[in-house]
Amino acid sequence: MMQYDIVIVGGGPAGLSAAVAAYDKGCRSILIIERDSELGGILNQCIHNGFGLHTFKEELTGPEYAGRYIDMVYERNIEFKLNTMVMDISPERVVTAMNREDGMFEIEAKAVILAMGCRERPRGALNIPGYRPAGIFSAGTAQRLVNIEGYMIGKEVVILGSGDIGLIMARRMTLEGAKVRCVAELMPYSGGLKRNIVQCLDDFGIPLLLSHTVVDIEGKEHIQAVTIAEVDENRKPIKGTEVRYPCDALLLSCGLIPENELSASAGVELSRVTGGPVVNESLETNIKGVFACGNVLHVHDLVDYVSEEAKKAGETAADFVRGEIGESTEQEIVIKAESGVRYTVPSTLNLGRMDETLVVRFRVGDVYKDAYVSVYLNDKRIQHKKKRVIAPGEMEQIILKKSELSAFDDLQTVTVKIEKE
């Protein structure tokens, strides 16, 4: 059986950053396992710019951003296996994988980092009525077909869902010569970044229809048209508001789901809100020595934050291998999400293992204007920061200081909430 100090499942931006960070922390026995034929993950098909402003202080395309980390992996001679699928991870950190050259094989790891990314919500989860003809794609599949495979998937396009990939594909299809009729969004707000709404829709005159959804699909062999209707506050279509849009392609951009089948089979506790693992301040799951980072943990808006989070996971995994993260006599402190905050990552912290500062990331469940992000230690408010707009499409964060938490007597909970005043 092969043995490594750290096995990283996934060679996308999270896996690459974690590997580099673990190496730089002194760990040399590292293996990245990637199911695709090359490193870089989803970034390889994201040929638009806007990546790297935080990490590299310059604007890069997805392949350029991935290339920076791939170069770092090569410079450090970090091992990786491509075209390799991980089949199972045991609670004892034995990783079972397979590929064409080695067949089925097992690896004994001292630590495992989960970095499998996320997948798109499929049509089957959306309850769209109508036929199931050709010409219906998830936005990410369409992105790969256009940007990597070189296929033009349609000339008259409708997009359902205003996630970032859908917004970016609205611009991409327009630049390729297609007519994007509209982007319909079920919710009364967009699920994407504000800058993408401006740069991908407004700049090209593409209408964004909030509180609208597809109620019918026409075409038996190939899609011919869709019918879009307005929805009420219960997200039910309003009769009489239907509009028919002829089209030869429908793109679905209706949310991303952390890829956690492997995590679940290993016994990792998953959050009912994010679908990703429940982790502590070290990004460690409930299984000792198994860490998680990136979109497998919770869906991020910027890849720079994925890299930052994965760096932390790589460093703490290296510390764990060296025995520097052990049992702490301090009690676990729960980080609670309340009053508009949907979840927090991490969801617990231990002062004995915590660094001097801890970044806590979260998303809200609605659009809030001129509201405050507040942090409470037990019942005492210690942070109260006003923000002009807080929206579900943009990830938020607060920073906790160890000195402040340690000075607080009998600390049981840290609560993050949205307040009007």
PDB file of N, CA and C in Angstrom, residues 5 17 109-110 115 126 145 151 159 161 169 240 254 278 303 331 362 395 418:
ATOM      1  N   ASP A   5       2.034  11.518   3.480  1.00  0.00           N
ATOM      2  CA  ASP A   5       1.623  12.322   4.626  1.00  0.00           C
ATOM      3  C   ASP A   5       0.267  12.977   4.358  1.00  0.00           C
ATOM      4  N   SER A  17      -3.674  25.103  -4.234  1.00  0.00           N
ATOM      5  CA  SER A  17      -3.258  26.041  -3.188  1.00  0.00           C
ATOM      6  C   SER A  17      -2.935  25.311  -1.892  1.00  0.00           C
ATOM      7  N   ALA A 109      -2.970   7.603   4.190  1.00  0.00           N
ATOM      8  CA  ALA A 109      -2.623   9.014   4.369  1.00  0.00           C
ATOM      9  C   ALA A 109      -2.676   9.390   5.839  1.00  0.00           C
ATOM     10  N   LYS A 110      -1.727  10.220   6.256  1.00  0.00           N
ATOM     11  CA  LYS A 110      -1.778  10.748   7.619  1.00  0.00           C
ATOM     12  C   LYS A 110      -2.829  11.855   7.728  1.00  0.00           C
ATOM     13  N   ALA A 115     -10.977  18.548  -1.643  1.00  0.00           N
ATOM     14  CA  ALA A 115     -10.991  19.754  -2.490  1.00  0.00           C
ATOM     15  C   ALA A 115     -11.649  19.418  -3.833  1.00  0.00           C
ATOM     16  N   LEU A 126     -35.171  20.963 -10.882  1.00  0.00           N
ATOM     17  CA  LEU A 126     -35.790  22.282 -11.067  1.00  0.00           C
ATOM     18  C   LEU A 126     -37.287  22.230 -11.347  1.00  0.00           C
ATOM     19  N   LEU A 145     -18.260  23.445 -23.655  1.00  0.00           N
ATOM     20  CA  LEU A 145     -18.452  23.161 -25.086  1.00  0.00           C
ATOM     21  C   LEU A 145     -17.991  24.324 -25.959  1.00  0.00           C
ATOM     22  N   TYR A 151     -17.578  24.194 -29.767  1.00  0.00           N
ATOM     23  CA  TYR A 151     -18.911  24.028 -30.358  1.00  0.00           C
ATOM     24  C   TYR A 151     -19.750  25.267 -30.103  1.00  0.00           C
ATOM     25  N   ILE A 159     -31.550  32.058 -20.898  1.00  0.00           N
ATOM     26  CA  ILE A 159     -30.840  31.561 -19.720  1.00  0.00           C
ATOM     27  C   ILE A 159     -31.769  31.614 -18.519  1.00  0.00           C
ATOM     28  N   GLY A 161     -31.903  31.365 -14.523  1.00  0.00           N
ATOM     29  CA  GLY A 161     -31.025  31.463 -13.359  1.00  0.00           C
ATOM     30  C   GLY A 161     -29.945  32.496 -13.577  1.00  0.00           C
ATOM     31  N   MET A 169     -21.935  33.437 -19.222  1.00  0.00           N
ATOM     32  CA  MET A 169     -22.259  32.792 -20.495  1.00  0.00           C
ATOM     33  C   MET A 169     -23.192  33.656 -21.343  1.00  0.00           C
ATOM     34  N   GLY A 240     -51.532  34.620 -16.912  1.00  0.00           N
ATOM     35  CA  GLY A 240     -51.689  35.827 -17.710  1.00  0.00           C
ATOM     36  C   GLY A 240     -50.406  36.597 -17.936  1.00  0.00           C
ATOM     37  N   CYS A 254     -28.757  27.523 -12.182  1.00  0.00           N
ATOM     38  CA  CYS A 254     -29.660  27.560 -11.027  1.00  0.00           C
ATOM     39  C   CYS A 254     -29.013  27.067  -9.744  1.00  0.00           C
ATOM     40  N   VAL A 278     -19.114  20.169   7.832  1.00  0.00           N
ATOM     41  CA  VAL A 278     -19.077  21.037   9.019  1.00  0.00           C
ATOM     42  C   VAL A 278     -17.638  21.007   9.519  1.00  0.00           C
ATOM     43  N   VAL A 303     -12.461  33.126  -6.701  1.00  0.00           N
ATOM     44  CA  VAL A 303     -11.465  32.057  -6.578  1.00  0.00           C
ATOM     45  C   VAL A 303     -10.328  32.473  -5.643  1.00  0.00           C
ATOM     46  N   GLN A 331     -12.772  24.283  25.633  1.00  0.00           N
ATOM     47  CA  GLN A 331     -14.032  23.763  25.111  1.00  0.00           C
ATOM     48  C   GLN A 331     -14.316  24.316  23.711  1.00  0.00           C
ATOM     49  N   PHE A 362     -19.505  33.896   5.482  1.00  0.00           N
ATOM     50  CA  PHE A 362     -20.925  33.552   5.537  1.00  0.00           C
ATOM     51  C   PHE A 362     -21.657  34.169   4.354  1.00  0.00           C
ATOM     52  N   MET A 395     -20.338  36.766  -0.978  1.00  0.00           N
ATOM     53  CA  MET A 395     -19.921  36.202   0.299  1.00  0.00           C
ATOM     54  C   MET A 395     -19.414  37.317   1.205  1.00  0.00           C
ATOM     55  N   ILE A 418     -27.557  39.747  11.127  1.00  0.00           N
ATOM     56  CA  ILE A 418     -27.821  41.012  10.416  1.00  0.00           C
ATOM     57  C   ILE A 418     -28.822  41.808  11.239  1.00  0.00           C
TER      58      ILE A 418
END
